[in-house]
Each structure stands twice: as structure tokens, then as C-alpha cells.
Amino acid sequence: MKKMIGISANEIIDPGETLHNLPISYLPAGYVRAVQEVGGVPVVIPLGKKEDVREYVSLIDKLILTGGQNVTPTLYLEGKEPINEHLSLLERDVFEMALIKEAIKQQKPIFGVCRGMQLVNVYLGGTLHQDLSLRNPEPIRHMQAPIERWVATHDIFLESDSLLRPIYGAKATVNSFHFQSINKIGNDLKITAVSEDGVVESIESSSDNHKILGVQWHPDFAYDTLEKEKEVFDFVVNSF
């Protein structure tokens, strides 16, 4: 049977005139199409009530936490002032942390992409840097826009025991669309890839109690142009 892959959706109150200014639940199509192309069945999970997460997670084999807004700073700050709070959506953070909790409880593997990886880290007791663009000088520009989303712009270096080492090798080049990044690593997690300026690019579970994999880049942006990014989805859907 095909694997049922839960994918967390996002929400916007006013998407503009093209969508008639209606509140929209949405999901970037790259996640859906990549999962379909490697033989999985995508199950879109919209923002909802925490009490419904048990039913959602029971329906799926694995969970993908997608990119999007910043993680709300007050969830991880340790005595520092929050910045860029307008770029976050607390309701989404709370709901998706409930998904994480339930997925771990039901022993369903979790794959976090960009914000998804950061949120897993926060849920497990880790912290984040609030805004890499404030570094002066900025060694690597981790928000590459307006460069096209599928273009790889900086190198990462993978540990020998990384689950992704067979796909990417010891060194690879990836895209980059984020302001926040992992600071203190969460409980039962380990860092498995970093960029040249030390930014955490991949994490994995260090415990046998649950399966977690996270990447800071966006394979969903490049699955149809870079074979390795499609291979990540193949691994997550069929092997992880």
C-alpha cells in the first residue's frame, strides 16, 4: 500500500484580489507534487483544534512540517527581547506543536522543512537565533530572494553518519529562504549538517524513541529541477 503522508498547511486572512480577499488555507504545491511523484499519498492537514490532532495523525504514516512564517519568538526566547513578531503566527505554532507531540506519541516519523525543522527544535526544548540578516557582516545571505527558489546558493557540510549523506555526500549546495536558525539544539536531537558560517542546516533524532529529520533548505522548491532534492522526498516517503 502507498504511504499516507500528512503535510501541514498554512493560513492567510487576506491573500489579495486574485483570491477575492477570502481567508485561505493553503499549501505550496511542491510538497504535494513531490510526495505524489515518489509514490506517496499527500494528506493536507489544515490549521485546526489541538483536540483533533490525534485523529489526523492516526490517518497518516508520516508527517511533513512545512516552511512559512517565523516561529513565534516568545516560544523560545531566554531573556531576550522578541523581534519581527509580525512575521509569525502563534496559532499555527501551537497547532503544529500539538501535531509533533502526537506524532511522537504514535511513533510516526517527522520530516521538518525550514520553519518545520525550527519548530521541532523549539518543541524539544531548543532555541533559535531570531534574525540572521542582522549579522554585520553577513557571511552568507540565508534569505536568497529575489534569486529564484530552485537555485542553490550556498554550501553545506554533512556529518558522516547523517541520514542524508548517501544522497548529498559530504558537501552539497542548497537553496536558502530563512531568517531564523537553530541556536541551542533541542533534547534528543543532533546536528548533522552545517553551512560554512556555522548555521545548522540539518538535524536528526539522537534517540531511538522517535524518528525525526529536519532540513533548513527547501527541497520542495527544487524537487523538479535538482534530482537530489527529489531523492530526499523519496527517502522520507519510502525509507525513513
XYZ file of N, CA and C in Angstrom:
720
model
N 0.831 -1.198 0.000
C 0.000 0.000 0.000
C 0.868 1.251 0.000
N 0.361 2.309 -0.612
C 1.079 3.570 -0.630
C 1.058 4.220 0.751
N 2.136 4.941 1.046
C 2.250 5.623 2.326
C 1.394 6.888 2.324
N 0.680 7.092 3.412
C -0.119 8.299 3.595
C 0.751 9.334 4.309
N 0.999 10.452 3.649
C 1.929 11.455 4.165
C 1.166 12.718 4.549
N 1.073 12.978 5.847
C 0.436 14.199 6.318
C 1.343 15.396 6.085
N 0.787 16.471 5.563
C 1.557 17.685 5.272
C 0.833 18.869 5.900
N 1.524 19.602 6.762
C 0.893 20.724 7.457
C 0.658 21.890 6.500
N -0.539 22.449 6.553
C -0.907 23.582 5.704
C -0.743 24.890 6.463
N -0.823 25.976 5.730
C -0.703 27.317 6.285
C -2.039 28.038 6.135
N -2.110 29.266 6.602
C -3.353 30.032 6.534
C -3.042 31.511 6.358
N -3.848 32.181 5.549
C -3.701 33.617 5.366
C -5.099 34.247 5.388
N -5.216 35.366 6.077
C -6.519 36.009 6.228
C -6.952 36.722 4.951
N -6.010 37.403 4.277
C -6.354 38.157 3.066
C -5.263 37.966 2.014
N -5.473 37.054 1.053
C -4.465 36.779 0.030
C -4.481 37.763 -1.138
N -5.409 38.716 -1.115
C -5.469 39.699 -2.189
C -6.628 39.464 -3.148
N -6.704 40.332 -4.143
C -7.842 40.314 -5.053
C -7.908 39.064 -5.912
N -6.753 38.475 -6.233
C -6.746 37.279 -7.089
C -7.608 36.171 -6.493
N -7.600 36.078 -5.158
C -8.414 35.075 -4.464
C -9.555 35.725 -3.708
N -9.987 36.873 -4.225
C -11.197 37.546 -3.745
C -11.125 37.941 -2.271
N -9.904 38.147 -1.764
C -9.691 38.588 -0.377
C -10.291 37.633 0.659
N -10.468 36.382 0.264
C -11.046 35.387 1.170
C -9.980 34.770 2.066
N -10.298 34.439 3.308
C -9.361 33.659 4.127
C -9.068 32.331 3.433
N -7.791 31.959 3.390
C -7.381 30.791 2.615
C -6.523 29.855 3.467
N -6.853 28.557 3.450
C -5.933 27.520 3.895
C -5.161 27.067 2.664
N -3.836 26.993 2.778
C -3.063 26.718 1.567
C -1.815 25.911 1.861
N -1.251 25.353 0.799
C -0.033 24.560 0.886
C 0.745 24.729 -0.414
N 2.019 25.124 -0.358
C 2.819 25.190 -1.586
C 2.795 23.844 -2.308
N 2.534 23.882 -3.588
C 2.279 22.652 -4.349
C 3.485 21.731 -4.436
N 4.683 22.267 -4.212
C 5.881 21.438 -4.304
C 5.862 20.247 -3.368
N 5.339 20.434 -2.164
C 5.256 19.318 -1.223
C 4.329 18.229 -1.759
N 3.171 18.639 -2.217
C 2.175 17.689 -2.716
C 2.701 16.934 -3.928
N 3.234 17.668 -4.882
C 3.685 17.028 -6.125
C 4.890 16.133 -5.900
N 5.805 16.556 -5.040
C 6.984 15.733 -4.764
C 6.579 14.420 -4.107
N 5.677 14.480 -3.132
C 5.197 13.264 -2.474
C 4.496 12.361 -3.480
N 3.692 12.940 -4.354
C 2.999 12.134 -5.367
C 3.989 11.477 -6.324
N 5.004 12.229 -6.734
C 5.945 11.702 -7.728
C 6.769 10.540 -7.202
N 6.969 10.463 -5.884
C 7.753 9.351 -5.336
C 6.859 8.245 -4.790
N 5.563 8.324 -5.065
C 4.666 7.218 -4.755
C 3.880 7.329 -3.471
N 3.915 8.501 -2.826
C 3.130 8.685 -1.616
C 1.786 9.325 -1.890
N 0.916 9.298 -0.899
C -0.394 9.941 -0.993
C -0.408 11.113 -0.009
N -0.439 12.360 -0.516
C -0.442 13.515 0.384
C -1.789 13.682 1.091
N -1.720 13.970 2.385
C -2.911 14.269 3.180
C -2.687 15.645 3.784
N -3.381 16.645 3.280
C -3.189 18.011 3.747
C -3.876 18.200 5.101
N -3.118 18.725 6.066
C -3.640 18.951 7.410
C -3.754 20.456 7.646
N -4.966 21.009 7.624
C -5.140 22.445 7.825
C -5.018 22.810 9.295
N -4.772 24.101 9.571
C -4.798 24.571 10.952
C -6.151 24.243 11.564
N -6.128 23.801 12.805
C -7.379 23.427 13.443
C -7.251 23.394 14.950
N -8.067 22.568 15.559
C -8.097 22.457 17.009
C -7.105 21.396 17.485
N -6.475 21.686 18.617
C -5.500 20.742 19.159
C -6.136 19.392 19.463
N -7.399 19.412 19.853
C -8.041 18.150 20.214
C -8.284 17.242 19.004
N -8.076 17.760 17.794
C -8.280 16.946 16.591
C -6.999 16.282 16.093
N -5.852 16.593 16.690
C -4.596 16.101 16.120
C -4.472 14.576 16.216
N -5.061 13.982 17.220
C -4.959 12.524 17.344
C -5.572 11.838 16.129
N -6.720 12.345 15.671
C -7.365 11.763 14.501
C -6.527 11.991 13.240
N -6.008 13.201 13.089
C -5.165 13.475 11.918
C -3.969 12.529 11.873
N -3.246 12.442 12.984
C -2.014 11.646 12.997
C -2.314 10.162 12.829
N -3.461 9.712 13.340
C -3.820 8.299 13.189
C -4.076 7.926 11.734
N -4.394 8.915 10.902
C -4.680 8.654 9.487
C -3.434 8.493 8.635
N -2.285 8.959 9.132
C -1.097 9.055 8.290
C 0.003 8.098 8.742
N 0.962 7.880 7.826
C 2.144 7.080 8.160
C 3.305 7.960 8.602
N 3.374 9.176 8.046
C 4.472 10.092 8.351
C 3.955 11.524 8.273
N 4.701 12.434 8.911
C 4.287 13.831 8.976
C 5.370 14.734 8.400
N 4.973 15.630 7.490
C 5.869 16.659 6.988
C 5.399 18.004 7.529
N 6.303 18.704 8.206
C 6.044 20.058 8.691
C 6.686 21.037 7.733
N 5.900 21.923 7.177
C 6.331 22.759 6.057
C 6.930 24.083 6.512
N 7.448 24.817 5.538
C 8.011 26.140 5.792
C 6.922 27.189 5.932
N 7.349 28.447 6.056
C 6.377 29.538 6.178
C 6.848 30.612 7.126
N 5.969 31.035 8.024
C 6.268 32.129 8.938
C 7.418 31.787 9.891
N 7.961 32.834 10.500
C 8.882 32.618 11.607
C 8.163 31.912 12.752
N 8.918 31.160 13.530
C 8.390 30.630 14.777
C 8.260 31.795 15.761
N 7.144 31.865 16.486
C 6.904 32.965 17.414
C 8.034 33.066 18.443
N 8.727 34.204 18.502
C 9.920 34.317 19.356
C 9.677 34.020 20.825
N 8.502 34.370 21.349
C 8.257 34.164 22.781
C 8.231 32.690 23.168
N 8.171 31.788 22.200
C 8.167 30.364 22.495
C 9.550 29.831 22.850
N 10.582 30.570 22.497
C 11.928 30.040 22.724
C 12.914 31.034 23.331
N 12.551 32.299 23.477
C 13.495 33.292 23.966
C 13.928 32.990 25.403
N 15.186 33.251 25.670
C 15.718 33.075 27.012
C 16.240 34.428 27.498
N 15.313 35.297 27.917
C 15.701 36.582 28.455
C 16.031 37.644 27.429
N 15.674 37.428 26.157
C 15.948 38.406 25.106
C 14.633 39.008 24.610
N 14.761 40.198 24.025
C 13.576 40.871 23.509
C 13.156 40.257 22.173
N 11.856 40.020 21.974
C 11.395 39.483 20.689
C 11.445 40.538 19.595
N 11.796 40.112 18.386
C 11.779 40.980 17.217
C 11.008 40.276 16.105
N 10.509 41.070 15.168
C 9.816 40.520 13.993
C 8.622 39.632 14.363
N 7.934 39.970 15.469
C 6.789 39.152 15.868
C 5.676 39.174 14.822
N 5.638 40.225 14.012
C 4.595 40.321 12.986
C 4.790 39.288 11.883
N 5.961 38.650 11.845
C 6.245 37.642 10.820
C 5.885 36.236 11.288
N 5.247 36.108 12.428
C 4.907 34.800 12.971
C 3.394 34.632 13.110
N 2.973 33.403 13.351
C 1.553 33.085 13.529
C 1.446 32.082 14.672
N 1.158 32.594 15.868
C 1.169 31.761 17.069
C 0.187 30.602 16.966
N -0.980 30.834 16.365
C -1.971 29.767 16.250
C -1.404 28.572 15.480
N -0.621 28.871 14.458
C -0.015 27.785 13.694
C 1.035 27.049 14.527
N 1.852 27.799 15.252
C 2.869 27.178 16.097
C 2.231 26.226 17.108
N 1.179 26.689 17.773
C 0.531 25.889 18.812
C -0.072 24.612 18.227
N -0.742 24.748 17.093
C -1.366 23.574 16.468
C -0.311 22.577 15.996
N 0.745 23.073 15.366
C 1.756 22.157 14.826
C 2.593 21.525 15.937
N 2.774 22.225 17.053
C 3.459 21.577 18.175
C 2.604 20.450 18.742
N 1.288 20.615 18.676
C 0.403 19.519 19.078
C 0.533 18.340 18.112
N 0.702 18.638 16.823
C 0.945 17.577 15.844
C 2.243 16.842 16.142
N 3.287 17.603 16.481
C 4.578 16.995 16.809
C 4.440 16.067 18.008
N 3.790 16.561 19.047
C 3.597 15.762 20.263
C 2.876 14.462 19.951
N 1.816 14.549 19.148
C 1.026 13.359 18.838
C 1.774 12.409 17.913
N 2.533 12.956 16.954
C 3.310 12.104 16.049
C 4.370 11.317 16.822
N 4.999 11.972 17.788
C 5.970 11.273 18.625
C 5.260 10.198 19.452
N 4.107 10.536 19.994
C 3.344 9.580 20.800
C 2.954 8.356 19.982
N 2.526 8.592 18.734
C 2.104 7.490 17.880
C 3.256 6.885 17.078
N 4.467 7.365 17.327
C 5.676 6.864 16.671
C 5.585 6.968 15.147
N 5.129 8.137 14.695
C 5.098 8.433 13.273
C 6.294 9.334 12.941
N 7.108 8.981 11.951
C 8.275 9.790 11.595
C 7.893 11.219 11.208
N 8.772 12.165 11.542
C 8.551 13.582 11.271
C 9.670 14.114 10.391
N 9.300 14.797 9.311
C 10.252 15.483 8.433
C 9.926 16.964 8.462
N 10.844 17.786 8.980
C 10.635 19.221 9.072
C 11.436 19.974 8.040
N 10.776 20.876 7.326
C 11.438 21.681 6.293
C 11.476 23.136 6.747
N 12.664 23.715 6.811
C 12.884 25.119 7.155
C 12.214 25.450 8.489
N 11.135 26.199 8.483
C 10.401 26.504 9.707
C 10.001 25.233 10.452
N 9.639 24.188 9.702
C 9.247 22.926 10.326
C 10.358 22.341 11.178
N 11.595 22.390 10.675
C 12.734 21.925 11.457
C 12.925 22.775 12.702
N 12.808 24.093 12.541
C 12.983 25.001 13.672
C 11.933 24.756 14.751
N 10.689 24.516 14.333
C 9.618 24.306 15.299
C 9.824 23.009 16.080
N 10.271 21.952 15.423
C 10.591 20.707 16.123
C 11.655 20.968 17.177
N 12.669 21.724 16.803
C 13.742 22.035 17.745
C 13.214 22.787 18.961
N 12.340 23.771 18.727
C 11.761 24.534 19.834
C 10.888 23.639 20.699
N 10.068 22.801 20.080
C 9.200 21.910 20.845
C 10.014 21.014 21.779
N 11.192 20.593 21.331
C 12.028 19.698 22.128
C 13.012 20.451 23.022
N 12.718 21.727 23.275
C 13.481 22.471 24.261
C 14.636 23.282 23.729
N 14.786 23.364 22.417
C 15.865 24.147 21.827
C 15.486 25.609 21.641
N 16.423 26.398 21.165
C 16.182 27.822 20.916
C 16.625 28.170 19.502
N 16.259 29.391 19.076
C 16.592 29.870 17.738
C 17.292 31.217 17.799
N 18.129 31.484 16.788
C 18.564 32.848 16.508
C 17.388 33.539 15.818
N 17.093 34.775 16.207
C 15.891 35.425 15.687
C 16.029 35.917 14.259
N 17.188 36.439 13.866
C 17.294 37.024 12.519
C 18.754 37.046 12.073
N 19.114 36.117 11.201
C 20.486 36.036 10.708
C 20.884 37.261 9.899
N 19.900 37.949 9.294
C 20.231 39.097 8.441
C 20.771 40.280 9.238
N 20.641 40.243 10.571
C 21.137 41.333 11.407
C 22.635 41.226 11.671
N 23.238 40.115 11.269
C 24.681 39.974 11.456
C 25.412 40.988 10.582
N 26.461 41.551 11.112
C 27.233 42.538 10.351
C 28.727 42.306 10.593
N 29.445 41.798 9.588
C 28.946 41.477 8.242
C 28.153 40.164 8.223
N 27.439 39.947 7.149
C 26.653 38.735 6.974
C 27.444 37.762 6.104
N 28.073 36.720 6.704
C 28.960 35.835 5.934
C 28.272 35.179 4.746
N 27.064 34.673 4.982
C 26.254 34.054 3.927
C 24.856 34.646 4.020
N 24.277 34.985 2.887
C 22.918 35.518 2.867
C 21.942 34.351 2.841
N 21.302 34.107 3.971
C 20.439 32.936 4.084
C 19.022 33.179 3.583
N 18.658 34.423 3.309
C 17.414 34.721 2.604
C 17.807 35.156 1.197
N 17.791 34.204 0.255
C 18.358 34.468 -1.064
C 17.428 35.214 -2.005
N 16.137 35.360 -1.665
C 15.223 36.106 -2.542
C 15.820 37.484 -2.822
N 15.742 37.987 -4.088
C 14.860 37.542 -5.178
C 15.452 36.483 -6.113
N 16.583 35.869 -5.740
C 17.099 34.775 -6.559
C 16.066 33.652 -6.606
N 15.891 33.031 -7.783
C 14.854 32.029 -7.971
C 14.946 30.922 -6.930
N 13.801 30.403 -6.538
C 13.706 29.469 -5.428
C 14.443 28.155 -5.668
N 14.581 27.728 -6.901
C 15.202 26.436 -7.189
C 16.727 26.529 -7.314
N 17.277 27.732 -7.283
C 18.719 27.916 -7.453
C 19.435 27.655 -6.124
N 20.440 26.787 -6.145
C 21.250 26.517 -4.956
C 22.298 27.611 -4.810
N 22.409 28.179 -3.596
C 23.234 29.381 -3.426
C 24.372 29.253 -2.418
N 24.339 28.257 -1.525
C 25.475 28.128 -0.597
C 25.707 26.665 -0.231
N 26.912 26.400 0.242
C 27.323 25.036 0.541
C 26.903 24.627 1.950
N 26.704 23.325 2.108
C 26.528 22.728 3.427
C 27.491 21.548 3.548
N 27.780 21.171 4.786
C 28.727 20.090 5.058
C 28.045 19.082 5.977
N 27.967 17.840 5.508
C 27.187 16.814 6.202
C 28.081 15.870 7.000
N 27.604 15.498 8.192
C 28.313 14.539 9.021
C 28.288 13.157 8.368
N 29.294 12.346 8.693
C 29.417 11.033 8.055
C 28.252 10.105 8.387
N 27.615 10.322 9.563
C 26.511 9.451 9.959
C 25.144 10.031 9.633
N 25.106 11.123 8.874
C 23.828 11.740 8.521
C 23.007 10.815 7.633
N 21.704 10.787 7.871
C 20.810 10.019 7.002
C 20.844 10.527 5.570
N 21.220 11.806 5.402
C 21.234 12.407 4.071
C 22.581 12.289 3.369
N 23.587 11.776 4.059
C 24.924 11.658 3.457
C 24.911 10.804 2.180
N 24.156 9.689 2.126
C 24.128 8.915 0.883
C 23.526 9.674 -0.295
N 22.694 10.663 -0.007
C 22.073 11.449 -1.080
C 22.952 12.612 -1.496
N 23.451 13.363 -0.526
C 24.162 14.607 -0.815
C 25.674 14.481 -0.800
N 26.210 13.430 -0.167
C 27.647 13.336 0.007
C 28.109 14.205 1.165
N 29.417 14.415 1.255
C 29.984 15.190 2.368
C 29.734 16.678 2.217
N 29.575 17.137 0.982
C 29.369 18.562 0.718
C 28.339 18.717 -0.392
N 27.437 19.672 -0.220
C 26.407 19.917 -1.229
C 26.083 21.403 -1.252
N 25.378 21.811 -2.289
C 24.938 23.202 -2.409
C 23.419 23.217 -2.419
N 22.830 24.112 -1.590
C 21.378 24.128 -1.415
C 20.842 25.557 -1.531
N 19.519 25.670 -1.649
C 18.883 26.987 -1.631
C 18.693 27.453 -0.190
N 18.189 28.668 -0.002
C 18.140 29.218 1.356
C 17.096 30.334 1.441
N 16.077 30.131 2.303
C 14.997 31.110 2.442
C 14.558 31.194 3.909
N 15.415 31.762 4.753
C 15.053 31.843 6.173
C 15.797 32.970 6.861
N 15.162 33.490 7.922
C 15.775 34.480 8.800
C 16.215 33.840 10.114
N 15.376 32.986 10.676
C 15.717 32.315 11.919
C 16.611 31.102 11.643
N 17.306 30.662 12.685
C 18.083 29.426 12.571
C 18.261 28.837 13.964
N 18.625 27.581 14.030
C 18.781 26.908 15.319
C 19.962 27.483 16.091
N 19.719 27.751 17.355
C 20.760 28.200 18.265
C 21.138 27.025 19.166
N 20.403 26.823 20.244
C 20.637 25.657 21.105
C 19.836 24.478 20.568
N 20.488 23.352 20.429
C 19.813 22.172 19.895
C 18.884 21.574 20.945
N 17.743 21.060 20.502
C 16.745 20.517 21.399
C 17.132 19.158 21.962
N 16.359 18.701 22.920
C 16.606 17.405 23.559
C 16.402 16.270 22.559
N 17.244 15.269 22.644
C 17.153 14.068 21.801
C 17.320 14.389 20.323
N 18.039 15.486 20.031
C 18.345 15.846 18.652
C 19.854 15.995 18.481
N 20.318 15.843 17.245
C 21.721 16.082 16.944
C 21.831 16.849 15.637
N 22.886 17.634 15.519
C 23.160 18.407 14.308
C 23.898 17.518 13.322
N 23.409 17.443 12.089
C 24.023 16.558 11.099
C 24.529 17.284 9.858
N 24.291 18.593 9.770
C 24.849 19.379 8.670
C 24.887 20.845 9.072
N 25.924 21.544 8.617
C 26.046 22.982 8.870
C 26.509 23.664 7.590
N 26.275 24.981 7.517
C 26.816 25.781 6.416
C 28.202 26.283 6.809
N 28.870 26.938 5.883
C 30.239 27.385 6.124
C 30.317 28.408 7.255
N 29.236 29.153 7.482
C 29.225 30.136 8.570
C 28.640 29.581 9.867
N 28.488 28.258 9.939
C 28.080 27.613 11.179
C 26.601 27.493 11.403
N 25.776 27.914 10.457
C 24.326 27.792 10.620
C 23.916 26.322 10.497
N 23.057 25.879 11.403
C 22.590 24.492 11.385
C 21.704 24.275 10.170
N 22.046 23.281 9.363
C 21.320 23.023 8.119
C 20.525 21.721 8.141
N 20.855 20.829 9.065
C 20.089 19.585 9.163
C 20.195 19.039 10.578
N 19.101 18.451 11.053
C 19.085 17.803 12.351
C 18.421 16.440 12.225
N 18.710 15.585 13.198
C 18.090 14.268 13.260
C 17.881 13.890 14.713
N 17.034 12.925 14.938
C 16.841 12.402 16.278
C 18.094 11.666 16.737
N 18.464 11.871 17.986
C 19.582 11.131 18.571
C 19.069 10.018 19.479
N 17.771 9.826 19.472
C 17.129 8.822 20.319
C 16.382 7.814 19.461
N 16.322 6.595 19.945
C 15.556 5.561 19.248
C 14.065 5.668 19.535
N 13.680 6.630 20.380
C 12.273 6.760 20.761
C 11.403 7.327 19.656
N 12.015 8.069 18.729
C 11.245 8.624 17.625
C 12.156 8.926 16.444
N 11.557 9.027 15.256
C 12.298 9.340 14.029
C 12.026 10.789 13.637
N 13.085 11.590 13.615
C 12.964 12.990 13.231
C 14.093 13.338 12.275
N 13.747 14.027 11.211
C 14.716 14.549 10.247
C 14.293 15.961 9.892
N 15.238 16.881 9.883
C 14.920 18.257 9.515
C 15.979 18.846 8.611
N 15.541 19.673 7.659
C 16.470 20.390 6.783
C 16.112 21.866 6.778
N 17.138 22.718 6.692
C 16.897 24.149 6.721
C 16.579 24.698 5.327
N 16.982 23.997 4.299
C 16.703 24.438 2.932
C 15.333 23.918 2.474
N 14.993 24.181 1.213
C 13.665 23.844 0.693
C 13.758 22.867 -0.484
N 13.776 21.562 -0.221
C 13.730 20.607 -1.338
C 12.432 20.705 -2.129
N 11.366 21.200 -1.499
C 10.092 21.358 -2.206
C 10.160 22.423 -3.286
N 11.127 23.336 -3.201
C 11.303 24.365 -4.221
C 12.056 23.842 -5.449
N 12.774 22.729 -5.284
C 13.688 22.313 -6.348
C 13.587 20.830 -6.703
N 12.564 20.138 -6.207
C 12.439 18.700 -6.445
C 12.342 18.367 -7.932
N 11.827 19.314 -8.730
C 11.624 19.053 -10.161
C 12.772 19.554 -11.028
N 13.798 20.149 -10.418
C 14.962 20.615 -11.179
C 16.271 20.008 -10.689
N 16.329 19.618 -9.428
C 17.542 19.021 -8.862
C 17.206 17.632 -8.332
N 17.820 16.622 -8.904
C 17.477 15.241 -8.597
C 17.652 14.910 -7.121
N 18.675 15.480 -6.487
C 18.907 15.168 -5.079
C 17.756 15.627 -4.197
N 17.130 16.739 -4.581
C 16.015 17.225 -3.769
C 14.791 16.311 -3.904
N 14.624 15.723 -5.045
C 13.556 14.735 -5.202
C 13.886 13.468 -4.421
N 15.171 13.108 -4.381
C 15.593 11.921 -3.650
C 15.302 12.040 -2.154
N 15.344 13.268 -1.622
C 15.003 13.473 -0.212
C 13.566 13.038 0.048
N 12.657 13.451 -0.821
C 11.259 13.059 -0.659
C 11.090 11.550 -0.837
N 11.844 10.959 -1.753
C 11.784 9.521 -1.945
C 12.220 8.804 -0.670
N 13.279 9.314 -0.049
C 13.752 8.720 1.204
C 12.709 8.864 2.302
N 12.167 10.062 2.463
C 11.201 10.317 3.531
C 9.948 9.466 3.353
N 9.435 9.407 2.149
C 8.180 8.684 1.898
C 8.374 7.172 1.968
N 9.473 6.673 1.419
C 9.601 5.242 1.221
C 10.594 4.519 2.120
N 11.485 5.238 2.790
C 12.526 4.556 3.566
C 12.614 5.010 5.017
N 12.319 6.258 5.286
C 12.524 6.833 6.625
C 11.574 6.227 7.645
